Amino acid sequence: MLPNTGKLAGCTVFITGASRGIGKAIALKAAKDGANIVIAAKTAQAHPKLPGTIYTAAEEIKAAGGKALPCIVDVRDEEQISSAVEKAVEKFGGIDILVNNASAISLTNTLETPTKKVDLMMNVNTRGTYLTSKACIPYLKKSKVAHILNLSPPLNLNPLWFKQHCAIHTAAMDMLGGSGVESQCRKVDIMADAAYCIFKKPKSFTGNFIIDENILKEEGIKNFDVYAITPGHPLLPDFFLDEQPAMVTKKADSYGAVPELKEEKTQPPPKARSGAVEETFRIVKDSLSDDIVKATQAVYQFELSGEDGGTWFLDLKSKGGNVGYGEPSDQADVVMSMSTDDFVKMFSGKLKPTMAFMSGKLKIKGNMALAIKLEKLMNQMNSKL
């Protein structure tokens, strides 16, 4: 881990979306130096599914050694932003660093994405970043530190990452990873340490695109296992990073994906063994229960190519559940298209849906949230398949 130097003592850091996750991790890192943290986030009352509020974050920041100012801020609301900035300046005397961390995503394809959700993403990710920056810049100009840090995926237009899907789908790595995917990921601490490296640099350090691991290596960090959720466990490949394209391809292959760096003829996938799909569905059917149906409430349709393929369905709406060959009697909530070989691998745990989806092996139409529920069911089936 990167040690604190105390350089941010007395500095005021304005962080959007700082009640949890990466935003809070950056706040706590700066707080250890004795920084003043403005927690600009929406969550004032405990959320049933998401941890933390602006007030619980404030208590953690104080315990870490910093000062905290929790402010209810929806970055779509210009008045709330202006009010929070005014309160920050009144309480701490100015603003030295702005971290635009708040964001919104929708895990749906174009045709399934309501205009309301598109507006939400544009208003939070683009307009919100602009409004918060605009409000803080007059005070940042007066600071000797003066940094604006915008958090986002790396900006990379290599066709490798866009061949099968739009960039918004990269969030599926978290949502479709399912149980156990955390062991292949890093802690938010790596982002906090990388942000801290940037905060320490002079204000002339501007207009840069930074990768967390790269800047930490420049700081002399060599042991990145300390950032791993499960030290020693292989990590999922980083999407949108292709500094070493051959290595990216090799890593992705090891997880069952086949990304291409240029248009080439692909070899046909190996044929599935005879009856493998039917046997998989038989095991799935034997594992169904009223509890699973009640918890899922969705109908899935599978369009499988290759031997033993065709159209199959998994009905988790009807009492007791059902599976079979052909289209379901009710309209499917989710349609998944893939090869029979990949289908069997996914249900047996040999191919992560994340990697299949990101590489284009798996295509999903319909309700992405219900697709996630099926992924969890797959994990339960792994021991039986």
mmCIF file of C-alpha atoms in Angstrom:
data_model
loop_
_atom_site.group_PDB
_atom_site.id
_atom_site.type_symbol
_atom_site.label_atom_id
_atom_site.label_comp_id
_atom_site.label_asym_id
_atom_site.label_seq_id
_atom_site.Cartn_x
_atom_site.Cartn_y
_atom_site.Cartn_z
ATOM 1 C CA MET A 1 0.000 0.000 0.000
ATOM 2 C CA LEU A 2 1.114 3.554 -0.679
ATOM 3 C CA PRO A 3 2.044 5.282 2.603
ATOM 4 C CA ASN A 4 0.493 8.614 3.542
ATOM 5 C CA THR A 5 2.854 11.590 3.662
ATOM 6 C CA GLY A 6 0.622 14.182 5.313
ATOM 7 C CA LYS A 7 0.828 16.412 2.248
ATOM 8 C CA LEU A 8 -2.959 16.822 2.075
ATOM 9 C CA ALA A 9 -3.272 18.076 5.664
ATOM 10 C CA GLY A 10 -5.673 21.007 5.676
ATOM 11 C CA CYS A 11 -6.594 20.576 1.999
ATOM 12 C CA THR A 12 -10.274 20.492 1.077
ATOM 13 C CA VAL A 13 -11.341 17.643 -1.203
ATOM 14 C CA PHE A 14 -14.813 17.798 -2.778
ATOM 15 C CA ILE A 15 -15.916 14.275 -3.799
ATOM 16 C CA THR A 16 -19.157 13.381 -5.560
ATOM 17 C CA GLY A 17 -20.602 9.961 -4.785
ATOM 18 C CA ALA A 18 -18.408 9.617 -1.698
ATOM 19 C CA SER A 19 -20.850 7.756 0.533
ATOM 20 C CA ARG A 20 -19.515 4.354 -0.593
ATOM 21 C CA GLY A 21 -17.153 2.508 -2.931
ATOM 22 C CA ILE A 22 -14.247 4.210 -4.675
ATOM 23 C CA GLY A 23 -15.381 7.697 -3.691
ATOM 24 C CA LYS A 24 -15.348 6.823 -0.001
ATOM 25 C CA ALA A 25 -12.017 4.994 -0.341
ATOM 26 C CA ILE A 26 -10.421 8.145 -1.806
ATOM 27 C CA ALA A 27 -11.986 10.192 0.974
ATOM 28 C CA LEU A 28 -10.560 7.943 3.691
ATOM 29 C CA LYS A 29 -7.094 7.977 2.094
ATOM 30 C CA ALA A 30 -7.047 11.788 2.095
ATOM 31 C CA ALA A 31 -8.538 11.896 5.604
ATOM 32 C CA LYS A 32 -5.523 10.030 6.970
ATOM 33 C CA ASP A 33 -3.463 13.099 6.033
ATOM 34 C CA GLY A 34 -5.882 15.325 7.923
ATOM 35 C CA ALA A 35 -7.758 16.605 4.860
ATOM 36 C CA ASN A 36 -11.183 18.220 4.858
ATOM 37 C CA ILE A 37 -13.649 16.070 2.918
ATOM 38 C CA VAL A 38 -16.873 17.306 1.361
ATOM 39 C CA ILE A 39 -19.114 14.261 0.874
ATOM 40 C CA ALA A 40 -21.398 15.281 -1.994
ATOM 41 C CA ALA A 41 -23.791 12.388 -2.507
ATOM 42 C CA LYS A 42 -27.496 11.546 -2.621
ATOM 43 C CA THR A 43 -27.788 8.899 0.074
ATOM 44 C CA ALA A 44 -28.965 10.537 3.286
ATOM 45 C CA GLN A 45 -30.930 7.529 4.540
ATOM 46 C CA ALA A 46 -29.822 3.902 4.541
ATOM 47 C CA HIS A 47 -30.486 2.142 1.233
ATOM 48 C CA PRO A 48 -31.954 -1.399 1.451
ATOM 49 C CA LYS A 49 -29.340 -2.816 -0.947
ATOM 50 C CA LEU A 50 -26.411 -0.377 -0.905
ATOM 51 C CA PRO A 51 -24.158 0.250 2.108
ATOM 52 C CA GLY A 52 -23.504 3.643 3.686
ATOM 53 C CA THR A 53 -24.887 7.167 3.777
ATOM 54 C CA ILE A 54 -23.230 10.576 3.680
ATOM 55 C CA TYR A 55 -23.428 10.598 7.471
ATOM 56 C CA THR A 56 -21.870 7.162 8.084
ATOM 57 C CA ALA A 57 -19.114 8.112 5.630
ATOM 58 C CA ALA A 58 -18.558 11.336 7.591
ATOM 59 C CA GLU A 59 -18.072 9.356 10.802
ATOM 60 C CA GLU A 60 -15.499 7.089 9.124
ATOM 61 C CA ILE A 61 -13.660 10.110 7.734
ATOM 62 C CA LYS A 62 -13.474 11.713 11.164
ATOM 63 C CA ALA A 63 -12.245 8.449 12.684
ATOM 64 C CA ALA A 64 -9.498 8.314 10.034
ATOM 65 C CA GLY A 65 -8.228 11.746 11.053
ATOM 66 C CA GLY A 66 -9.997 14.104 8.679
ATOM 67 C CA LYS A 67 -12.795 16.635 8.893
ATOM 68 C CA ALA A 68 -16.073 15.971 7.094
ATOM 69 C CA LEU A 69 -18.922 17.981 5.627
ATOM 70 C CA PRO A 70 -21.781 15.744 4.452
ATOM 71 C CA CYS A 71 -23.932 17.416 1.792
ATOM 72 C CA ILE A 72 -26.997 16.011 0.066
ATOM 73 C CA VAL A 73 -26.160 16.451 -3.607
ATOM 74 C CA ASP A 74 -27.756 15.071 -6.736
ATOM 75 C CA VAL A 75 -25.280 16.132 -9.421
ATOM 76 C CA ARG A 76 -28.180 16.653 -11.823
ATOM 77 C CA ASP A 77 -29.322 19.539 -9.629
ATOM 78 C CA GLU A 78 -27.251 22.670 -10.222
ATOM 79 C CA GLU A 79 -28.659 24.398 -7.121
ATOM 80 C CA GLN A 80 -27.657 21.511 -4.853
ATOM 81 C CA ILE A 81 -24.150 21.565 -6.313
ATOM 82 C CA SER A 82 -23.833 25.334 -5.815
ATOM 83 C CA SER A 83 -25.157 25.076 -2.263
ATOM 84 C CA ALA A 84 -22.640 22.330 -1.361
ATOM 85 C CA VAL A 85 -19.761 24.338 -2.842
ATOM 86 C CA GLU A 86 -20.819 27.425 -0.880
ATOM 87 C CA LYS A 87 -21.038 25.412 2.351
ATOM 88 C CA ALA A 88 -17.602 23.914 1.698
ATOM 89 C CA VAL A 89 -16.033 27.328 1.136
ATOM 90 C CA GLU A 90 -17.776 28.759 4.189
ATOM 91 C CA LYS A 91 -16.660 25.905 6.434
ATOM 92 C CA PHE A 92 -13.160 25.190 5.109
ATOM 93 C CA GLY A 93 -12.196 28.413 3.330
ATOM 94 C CA GLY A 94 -11.929 27.043 -0.205
ATOM 95 C CA ILE A 95 -11.643 23.934 -2.382
ATOM 96 C CA ASP A 96 -8.319 22.378 -3.390
ATOM 97 C CA ILE A 97 -9.313 19.149 -5.129
ATOM 98 C CA LEU A 98 -12.439 17.993 -6.961
ATOM 99 C CA VAL A 99 -13.108 14.299 -7.557
ATOM 100 C CA ASN A 100 -15.917 13.618 -10.044
ATOM 101 C CA ASN A 101 -16.801 10.110 -8.978
ATOM 102 C CA ALA A 102 -20.624 9.971 -9.192
ATOM 103 C CA SER A 103 -21.890 7.971 -12.158
ATOM 104 C CA ALA A 104 -24.905 6.099 -13.540
ATOM 105 C CA ILE A 105 -25.178 3.059 -15.805
ATOM 106 C CA SER A 106 -27.887 0.937 -17.392
ATOM 107 C CA LEU A 107 -27.064 -2.665 -18.245
ATOM 108 C CA THR A 108 -29.380 -2.864 -21.240
ATOM 109 C CA ASN A 109 -29.088 -2.948 -25.010
ATOM 110 C CA THR A 110 -30.090 0.061 -27.102
ATOM 111 C CA LEU A 111 -33.634 -1.098 -27.860
ATOM 112 C CA GLU A 112 -34.267 -2.064 -24.241
ATOM 113 C CA THR A 113 -32.943 1.198 -22.764
ATOM 114 C CA PRO A 114 -35.737 3.695 -21.966
ATOM 115 C CA THR A 115 -35.068 7.317 -22.844
ATOM 116 C CA LYS A 116 -35.387 8.121 -19.140
ATOM 117 C CA LYS A 117 -32.332 5.978 -18.402
ATOM 118 C CA VAL A 118 -30.375 7.531 -21.246
ATOM 119 C CA ASP A 119 -31.186 10.958 -19.799
ATOM 120 C CA LEU A 120 -30.065 9.781 -16.364
ATOM 121 C CA MET A 121 -26.667 8.616 -17.667
ATOM 122 C CA MET A 122 -26.099 11.759 -19.691
ATOM 123 C CA ASN A 123 -27.199 14.048 -16.873
ATOM 124 C CA VAL A 124 -25.077 12.350 -14.204
ATOM 125 C CA ASN A 125 -21.975 11.296 -16.125
ATOM 126 C CA THR A 126 -21.582 14.252 -18.471
ATOM 127 C CA ARG A 127 -23.701 17.168 -17.324
ATOM 128 C CA GLY A 128 -23.101 16.486 -13.617
ATOM 129 C CA THR A 129 -19.331 16.377 -14.106
ATOM 130 C CA TYR A 130 -19.494 19.640 -16.056
ATOM 131 C CA LEU A 131 -21.669 21.453 -13.499
ATOM 132 C CA THR A 132 -19.598 20.358 -10.504
ATOM 133 C CA SER A 133 -16.352 21.317 -12.229
ATOM 134 C CA LYS A 134 -17.790 24.695 -13.237
ATOM 135 C CA ALA A 135 -18.847 25.426 -9.655
ATOM 136 C CA CYS A 136 -15.475 24.431 -8.162
ATOM 137 C CA ILE A 137 -13.046 25.925 -10.686
ATOM 138 C CA PRO A 138 -13.185 29.512 -9.333
ATOM 139 C CA TYR A 139 -11.938 28.214 -5.971
ATOM 140 C CA LEU A 140 -9.505 25.705 -7.474
ATOM 141 C CA LYS A 141 -7.813 28.607 -9.273
ATOM 142 C CA LYS A 142 -6.957 30.085 -5.883
ATOM 143 C CA SER A 143 -5.476 26.822 -4.575
ATOM 144 C CA LYS A 144 -1.805 25.846 -4.575
ATOM 145 C CA VAL A 145 -2.842 22.218 -5.109
ATOM 146 C CA ALA A 146 -5.697 22.494 -7.643
ATOM 147 C CA HIS A 147 -6.629 19.144 -9.149
ATOM 148 C CA ILE A 148 -9.761 17.832 -10.855
ATOM 149 C CA LEU A 149 -9.849 14.052 -10.980
ATOM 150 C CA ASN A 150 -12.490 12.455 -13.231
ATOM 151 C CA LEU A 151 -12.977 8.716 -12.733
ATOM 152 C CA SER A 152 -13.885 6.686 -15.811
ATOM 153 C CA PRO A 153 -12.848 3.630 -17.818
ATOM 154 C CA PRO A 154 -9.708 4.245 -19.897
ATOM 155 C CA LEU A 155 -10.445 6.134 -23.129
ATOM 156 C CA ASN A 156 -9.518 3.616 -25.808
ATOM 157 C CA LEU A 157 -11.030 3.421 -29.301
ATOM 158 C CA ASN A 158 -9.238 0.238 -30.323
ATOM 159 C CA PRO A 159 -11.882 -1.817 -32.225
ATOM 160 C CA LEU A 160 -11.019 -4.782 -29.995
ATOM 161 C CA TRP A 161 -13.174 -3.327 -27.226
ATOM 162 C CA PHE A 162 -16.061 -2.166 -29.408
ATOM 163 C CA LYS A 163 -16.500 -5.027 -31.862
ATOM 164 C CA GLN A 164 -19.302 -6.788 -30.011
ATOM 165 C CA HIS A 165 -20.893 -4.111 -27.853
ATOM 166 C CA CYS A 166 -20.985 -0.490 -26.712
ATOM 167 C CA ALA A 167 -18.683 0.714 -23.948
ATOM 168 C CA ILE A 168 -21.507 0.943 -21.405
ATOM 169 C CA HIS A 169 -21.503 -2.858 -21.246
ATOM 170 C CA THR A 170 -18.156 -2.925 -19.449
ATOM 171 C CA ALA A 171 -20.106 -2.577 -16.237
ATOM 172 C CA ALA A 172 -21.339 -6.102 -16.858
ATOM 173 C CA MET A 173 -18.016 -7.329 -15.487
ATOM 174 C CA ASP A 174 -19.271 -6.473 -12.005
ATOM 175 C CA MET A 175 -22.945 -7.239 -12.519
ATOM 176 C CA LEU A 176 -22.600 -10.497 -14.452
ATOM 177 C CA GLY A 177 -19.520 -11.769 -12.649
ATOM 178 C CA GLY A 178 -21.658 -13.510 -10.075
ATOM 179 C CA SER A 179 -20.635 -15.172 -6.867
ATOM 180 C CA GLY A 180 -16.882 -15.579 -6.600
ATOM 181 C CA VAL A 181 -15.955 -12.926 -9.154
ATOM 182 C CA GLU A 182 -14.644 -10.730 -6.356
ATOM 183 C CA SER A 183 -11.721 -13.124 -5.903
ATOM 184 C CA GLN A 184 -10.585 -12.090 -9.396
ATOM 185 C CA CYS A 185 -10.730 -8.371 -8.625
ATOM 186 C CA ARG A 186 -8.818 -5.735 -6.702
ATOM 187 C CA LYS A 187 -9.879 -3.639 -3.731
ATOM 188 C CA VAL A 188 -10.971 -0.024 -4.097
ATOM 189 C CA ASP A 189 -7.774 0.845 -2.214
ATOM 190 C CA ILE A 190 -5.788 0.756 -5.449
ATOM 191 C CA MET A 191 -7.911 3.605 -6.820
ATOM 192 C CA ALA A 192 -7.551 5.524 -3.566
ATOM 193 C CA ASP A 193 -3.756 5.192 -3.647
ATOM 194 C CA ALA A 194 -3.612 6.167 -7.325
ATOM 195 C CA ALA A 195 -5.754 9.236 -6.623
ATOM 196 C CA TYR A 196 -3.463 10.146 -3.719
ATOM 197 C CA CYS A 197 -0.447 9.996 -6.074
ATOM 198 C CA ILE A 198 -2.159 12.515 -8.345
ATOM 199 C CA PHE A 199 -3.131 14.807 -5.469
ATOM 200 C CA LYS A 200 0.535 15.011 -4.409
ATOM 201 C CA LYS A 201 1.664 16.253 -7.815
ATOM 202 C CA PRO A 202 2.003 19.980 -8.626
ATOM 203 C CA LYS A 203 -0.898 21.782 -10.268
ATOM 204 C CA SER A 204 1.092 21.816 -13.512
ATOM 205 C CA PHE A 205 0.341 18.092 -13.730
ATOM 206 C CA THR A 206 -2.787 18.423 -15.851
ATOM 207 C CA GLY A 207 -4.513 16.984 -18.904
ATOM 208 C CA ASN A 208 -3.254 13.459 -18.218
ATOM 209 C CA PHE A 209 -4.949 10.080 -18.634
ATOM 210 C CA ILE A 210 -3.767 7.839 -15.803
ATOM 211 C CA ILE A 211 -3.997 4.087 -15.204
ATOM 212 C CA ASP A 212 -3.970 3.228 -11.495
ATOM 213 C CA GLU A 213 -1.325 0.486 -11.688
ATOM 214 C CA ASN A 214 1.010 2.539 -13.891
ATOM 215 C CA ILE A 215 1.156 5.569 -11.622
ATOM 216 C CA LEU A 216 1.678 3.368 -8.571
ATOM 217 C CA LYS A 217 4.586 1.639 -10.300
ATOM 218 C CA GLU A 218 6.103 5.085 -10.872
ATOM 219 C CA GLU A 219 5.794 5.626 -7.109
ATOM 220 C CA GLY A 220 7.816 2.471 -6.504
ATOM 221 C CA ILE A 221 4.987 0.063 -5.671
ATOM 222 C CA LYS A 222 6.007 -3.445 -6.735
ATOM 223 C CA ASN A 223 3.763 -5.738 -4.722
ATOM 224 C CA PHE A 224 0.241 -5.415 -6.134
ATOM 225 C CA ASP A 225 -0.954 -8.494 -4.287
ATOM 226 C CA VAL A 226 -1.783 -6.197 -1.361
ATOM 227 C CA TYR A 227 -4.593 -4.751 -3.491
ATOM 228 C CA ALA A 228 -6.070 -8.133 -4.408
ATOM 229 C CA ILE A 229 -9.290 -9.337 -2.814
ATOM 230 C CA THR A 230 -7.723 -12.793 -2.846
ATOM 231 C CA PRO A 231 -3.898 -12.485 -2.960
ATOM 232 C CA GLY A 232 -2.334 -14.862 -5.461
ATOM 233 C CA HIS A 233 -5.570 -15.452 -7.379
ATOM 234 C CA PRO A 234 -5.480 -14.655 -11.128
ATOM 235 C CA LEU A 235 -7.188 -11.367 -11.981
ATOM 236 C CA LEU A 236 -9.796 -10.807 -14.645
ATOM 237 C CA PRO A 237 -8.279 -9.064 -17.689
ATOM 238 C CA ASP A 238 -8.670 -5.284 -17.702
ATOM 239 C CA PHE A 239 -11.039 -4.161 -20.419
ATOM 240 C CA PHE A 240 -10.073 -1.110 -22.509
ATOM 241 C CA LEU A 241 -6.387 -1.644 -21.705
ATOM 242 C CA ASP A 242 -4.232 -2.911 -24.566
ATOM 243 C CA GLU A 243 -0.727 -1.619 -23.896
ATOM 244 C CA GLN A 244 0.344 -5.204 -24.569
ATOM 245 C CA PRO A 245 -2.353 -6.528 -26.921
ATOM 246 C CA ALA A 246 -0.850 -10.003 -27.130
ATOM 247 C CA MET A 247 -0.980 -10.318 -23.363
ATOM 248 C CA VAL A 248 -4.597 -9.112 -23.276
ATOM 249 C CA THR A 249 -5.534 -11.726 -25.833
ATOM 250 C CA LYS A 250 -3.654 -14.435 -23.945
ATOM 251 C CA LYS A 251 -5.308 -13.495 -20.642
ATOM 252 C CA ALA A 252 -8.768 -13.367 -22.165
ATOM 253 C CA ASP A 253 -8.244 -16.767 -23.791
ATOM 254 C CA SER A 254 -7.403 -18.232 -20.392
ATOM 255 C CA TYR A 255 -10.826 -17.119 -19.169
ATOM 256 C CA GLY A 256 -12.648 -18.551 -22.153
ATOM 257 C CA ALA A 257 -12.828 -15.417 -24.313
ATOM 258 C CA VAL A 258 -11.540 -14.911 -27.818
ATOM 259 C CA PRO A 259 -11.099 -11.182 -28.473
ATOM 260 C CA GLU A 260 -9.621 -10.206 -31.812
ATOM 261 C CA LEU A 261 -7.203 -7.372 -32.418
ATOM 262 C CA LYS A 262 -7.937 -7.366 -36.137
ATOM 263 C CA GLU A 263 -10.483 -8.836 -38.495
ATOM 264 C CA GLU A 264 -9.508 -12.433 -39.133
ATOM 265 C CA LYS A 265 -11.387 -15.560 -39.990
ATOM 266 C CA THR A 266 -12.178 -17.380 -36.784
ATOM 267 C CA GLN A 267 -12.020 -21.094 -36.380
ATOM 268 C CA PRO A 268 -15.409 -22.740 -35.797
ATOM 269 C CA PRO A 269 -15.995 -23.645 -32.150
ATOM 270 C CA PRO A 270 -15.514 -27.283 -31.214
ATOM 271 C CA LYS A 271 -18.643 -29.344 -31.496
ATOM 272 C CA ALA A 272 -20.431 -30.103 -28.259
ATOM 273 C CA ARG A 273 -20.610 -33.735 -27.262
ATOM 274 C CA SER A 274 -23.839 -35.444 -28.259
ATOM 275 C CA GLY A 275 -26.704 -34.824 -25.845
ATOM 276 C CA ALA A 276 -24.714 -32.457 -23.626
ATOM 277 C CA VAL A 277 -27.306 -29.679 -23.776
ATOM 278 C CA GLU A 278 -30.183 -32.047 -23.109
ATOM 279 C CA GLU A 279 -28.306 -33.532 -20.146
ATOM 280 C CA THR A 280 -27.557 -30.033 -18.815
ATOM 281 C CA PHE A 281 -31.238 -29.100 -18.957
ATOM 282 C CA ARG A 282 -32.162 -32.389 -17.278
ATOM 283 C CA ILE A 283 -29.896 -31.584 -14.347
ATOM 284 C CA VAL A 284 -31.243 -28.028 -14.231
ATOM 285 C CA LYS A 285 -34.818 -29.340 -14.154
ATOM 286 C CA ASP A 286 -34.018 -31.758 -11.318
ATOM 287 C CA SER A 287 -32.601 -28.845 -9.335
ATOM 288 C CA LEU A 288 -35.617 -26.568 -9.661
ATOM 289 C CA SER A 289 -37.873 -25.765 -6.741
ATOM 290 C CA ASP A 290 -40.729 -23.439 -5.848
ATOM 291 C CA ASP A 291 -38.263 -21.300 -3.896
ATOM 292 C CA ILE A 292 -36.044 -20.820 -6.960
ATOM 293 C CA VAL A 293 -39.075 -19.951 -9.101
ATOM 294 C CA LYS A 294 -40.380 -17.512 -6.507
ATOM 295 C CA ALA A 295 -36.974 -15.816 -6.220
ATOM 296 C CA THR A 296 -36.421 -15.539 -9.995
ATOM 297 C CA GLN A 297 -39.783 -14.979 -11.737
ATOM 298 C CA ALA A 298 -38.471 -14.986 -15.283
ATOM 299 C CA VAL A 299 -38.637 -16.978 -18.520
ATOM 300 C CA TYR A 300 -35.363 -17.563 -20.391
ATOM 301 C CA GLN A 301 -34.950 -18.576 -24.017
ATOM 302 C CA PHE A 302 -31.701 -19.981 -25.382
ATOM 303 C CA GLU A 303 -30.794 -19.835 -29.065
ATOM 304 C CA LEU A 304 -27.993 -22.385 -29.345
ATOM 305 C CA SER A 305 -25.882 -23.037 -32.420
ATOM 306 C CA GLY A 306 -24.075 -26.268 -33.113
ATOM 307 C CA GLU A 307 -24.794 -29.914 -32.431
ATOM 308 C CA ASP A 308 -27.677 -30.525 -30.009
ATOM 309 C CA GLY A 309 -28.600 -26.863 -30.436
ATOM 310 C CA GLY A 310 -31.760 -25.073 -31.481
ATOM 311 C CA THR A 311 -34.220 -23.175 -29.302
ATOM 312 C CA TRP A 312 -34.533 -24.178 -25.649
ATOM 313 C CA PHE A 313 -36.260 -22.559 -22.698
ATOM 314 C CA LEU A 314 -36.099 -22.348 -18.930
ATOM 315 C CA ASP A 315 -39.376 -21.279 -17.299
ATOM 316 C CA LEU A 316 -38.845 -19.919 -13.815
ATOM 317 C CA LYS A 317 -42.275 -18.286 -13.562
ATOM 318 C CA SER A 318 -44.639 -21.266 -13.625
ATOM 319 C CA LYS A 319 -45.158 -23.278 -10.453
ATOM 320 C CA GLY A 320 -42.241 -25.633 -9.908
ATOM 321 C CA GLY A 321 -40.442 -24.368 -12.991
ATOM 322 C CA ASN A 322 -39.921 -26.143 -16.290
ATOM 323 C CA VAL A 323 -37.390 -26.638 -19.095
ATOM 324 C CA GLY A 324 -37.711 -27.922 -22.632
ATOM 325 C CA TYR A 325 -36.924 -27.810 -26.311
ATOM 326 C CA GLY A 326 -38.629 -25.117 -28.402
ATOM 327 C CA GLU A 327 -40.022 -21.710 -27.547
ATOM 328 C CA PRO A 328 -41.625 -21.101 -24.128
ATOM 329 C CA SER A 329 -45.415 -20.777 -23.888
ATOM 330 C CA ASP A 330 -45.020 -17.280 -22.412
ATOM 331 C CA GLN A 331 -42.873 -14.574 -23.968
ATOM 332 C CA ALA A 332 -39.261 -14.808 -22.812
ATOM 333 C CA ASP A 333 -37.932 -12.066 -20.529
ATOM 334 C CA VAL A 334 -34.367 -12.807 -21.618
ATOM 335 C CA VAL A 335 -33.007 -14.346 -24.823
ATOM 336 C CA MET A 336 -29.457 -15.674 -24.760
ATOM 337 C CA SER A 337 -27.602 -16.681 -27.921
ATOM 338 C CA MET A 338 -24.414 -18.783 -27.879
ATOM 339 C CA SER A 339 -22.924 -22.062 -29.066
ATOM 340 C CA THR A 340 -23.933 -25.333 -27.429
ATOM 341 C CA ASP A 341 -20.365 -25.884 -26.279
ATOM 342 C CA ASP A 342 -20.255 -22.502 -24.514
ATOM 343 C CA PHE A 343 -23.692 -23.106 -23.008
ATOM 344 C CA VAL A 344 -22.519 -26.314 -21.356
ATOM 345 C CA LYS A 345 -19.302 -24.638 -20.195
ATOM 346 C CA MET A 346 -21.231 -21.749 -18.619
ATOM 347 C CA PHE A 347 -23.624 -23.929 -16.672
ATOM 348 C CA SER A 348 -20.768 -26.147 -15.489
ATOM 349 C CA GLY A 349 -18.677 -23.184 -14.322
ATOM 350 C CA LYS A 350 -15.911 -23.580 -16.923
ATOM 351 C CA LEU A 351 -16.755 -20.307 -18.686
ATOM 352 C CA LYS A 352 -17.555 -17.114 -16.815
ATOM 353 C CA PRO A 353 -20.622 -15.352 -18.241
ATOM 354 C CA THR A 354 -18.679 -12.102 -17.827
ATOM 355 C CA MET A 355 -15.985 -13.138 -20.277
ATOM 356 C CA ALA A 356 -18.434 -14.824 -22.640
ATOM 357 C CA PHE A 357 -20.533 -11.655 -22.765
ATOM 358 C CA MET A 358 -17.624 -9.245 -23.113
ATOM 359 C CA SER A 359 -15.997 -11.289 -25.907
ATOM 360 C CA GLY A 360 -19.207 -11.687 -27.874
ATOM 361 C CA LYS A 361 -19.577 -15.412 -27.253
ATOM 362 C CA LEU A 362 -22.770 -14.689 -25.348
ATOM 363 C CA LYS A 363 -25.365 -12.233 -26.655
ATOM 364 C CA ILE A 364 -28.208 -11.105 -24.403
ATOM 365 C CA LYS A 365 -31.498 -9.458 -25.316
ATOM 366 C CA GLY A 366 -34.091 -8.395 -22.791
ATOM 367 C CA ASN A 367 -34.006 -7.697 -19.073
ATOM 368 C CA MET A 368 -30.367 -7.612 -17.951
ATOM 369 C CA ALA A 369 -31.301 -7.692 -14.260
ATOM 370 C CA LEU A 370 -33.076 -11.031 -14.824
ATOM 371 C CA ALA A 371 -30.055 -12.275 -16.759
ATOM 372 C CA ILE A 372 -28.010 -11.598 -13.630
ATOM 373 C CA LYS A 373 -30.436 -13.705 -11.580
ATOM 374 C CA LEU A 374 -29.872 -16.619 -13.944
ATOM 375 C CA GLU A 375 -26.112 -16.258 -13.548
ATOM 376 C CA LYS A 376 -26.539 -16.754 -9.808
ATOM 377 C CA LEU A 377 -28.559 -19.888 -10.511
ATOM 378 C CA MET A 378 -25.740 -21.145 -12.738
ATOM 379 C CA ASN A 379 -23.377 -20.926 -9.791
ATOM 380 C CA GLN A 380 -25.685 -23.162 -7.776
ATOM 381 C CA MET A 381 -25.697 -25.703 -10.610
ATOM 382 C CA ASN A 382 -21.902 -25.853 -11.005
ATOM 383 C CA SER A 383 -21.418 -28.597 -8.435
ATOM 384 C CA LYS A 384 -23.999 -30.820 -10.149
ATOM 385 C CA LEU A 385 -22.870 -30.381 -13.744
#
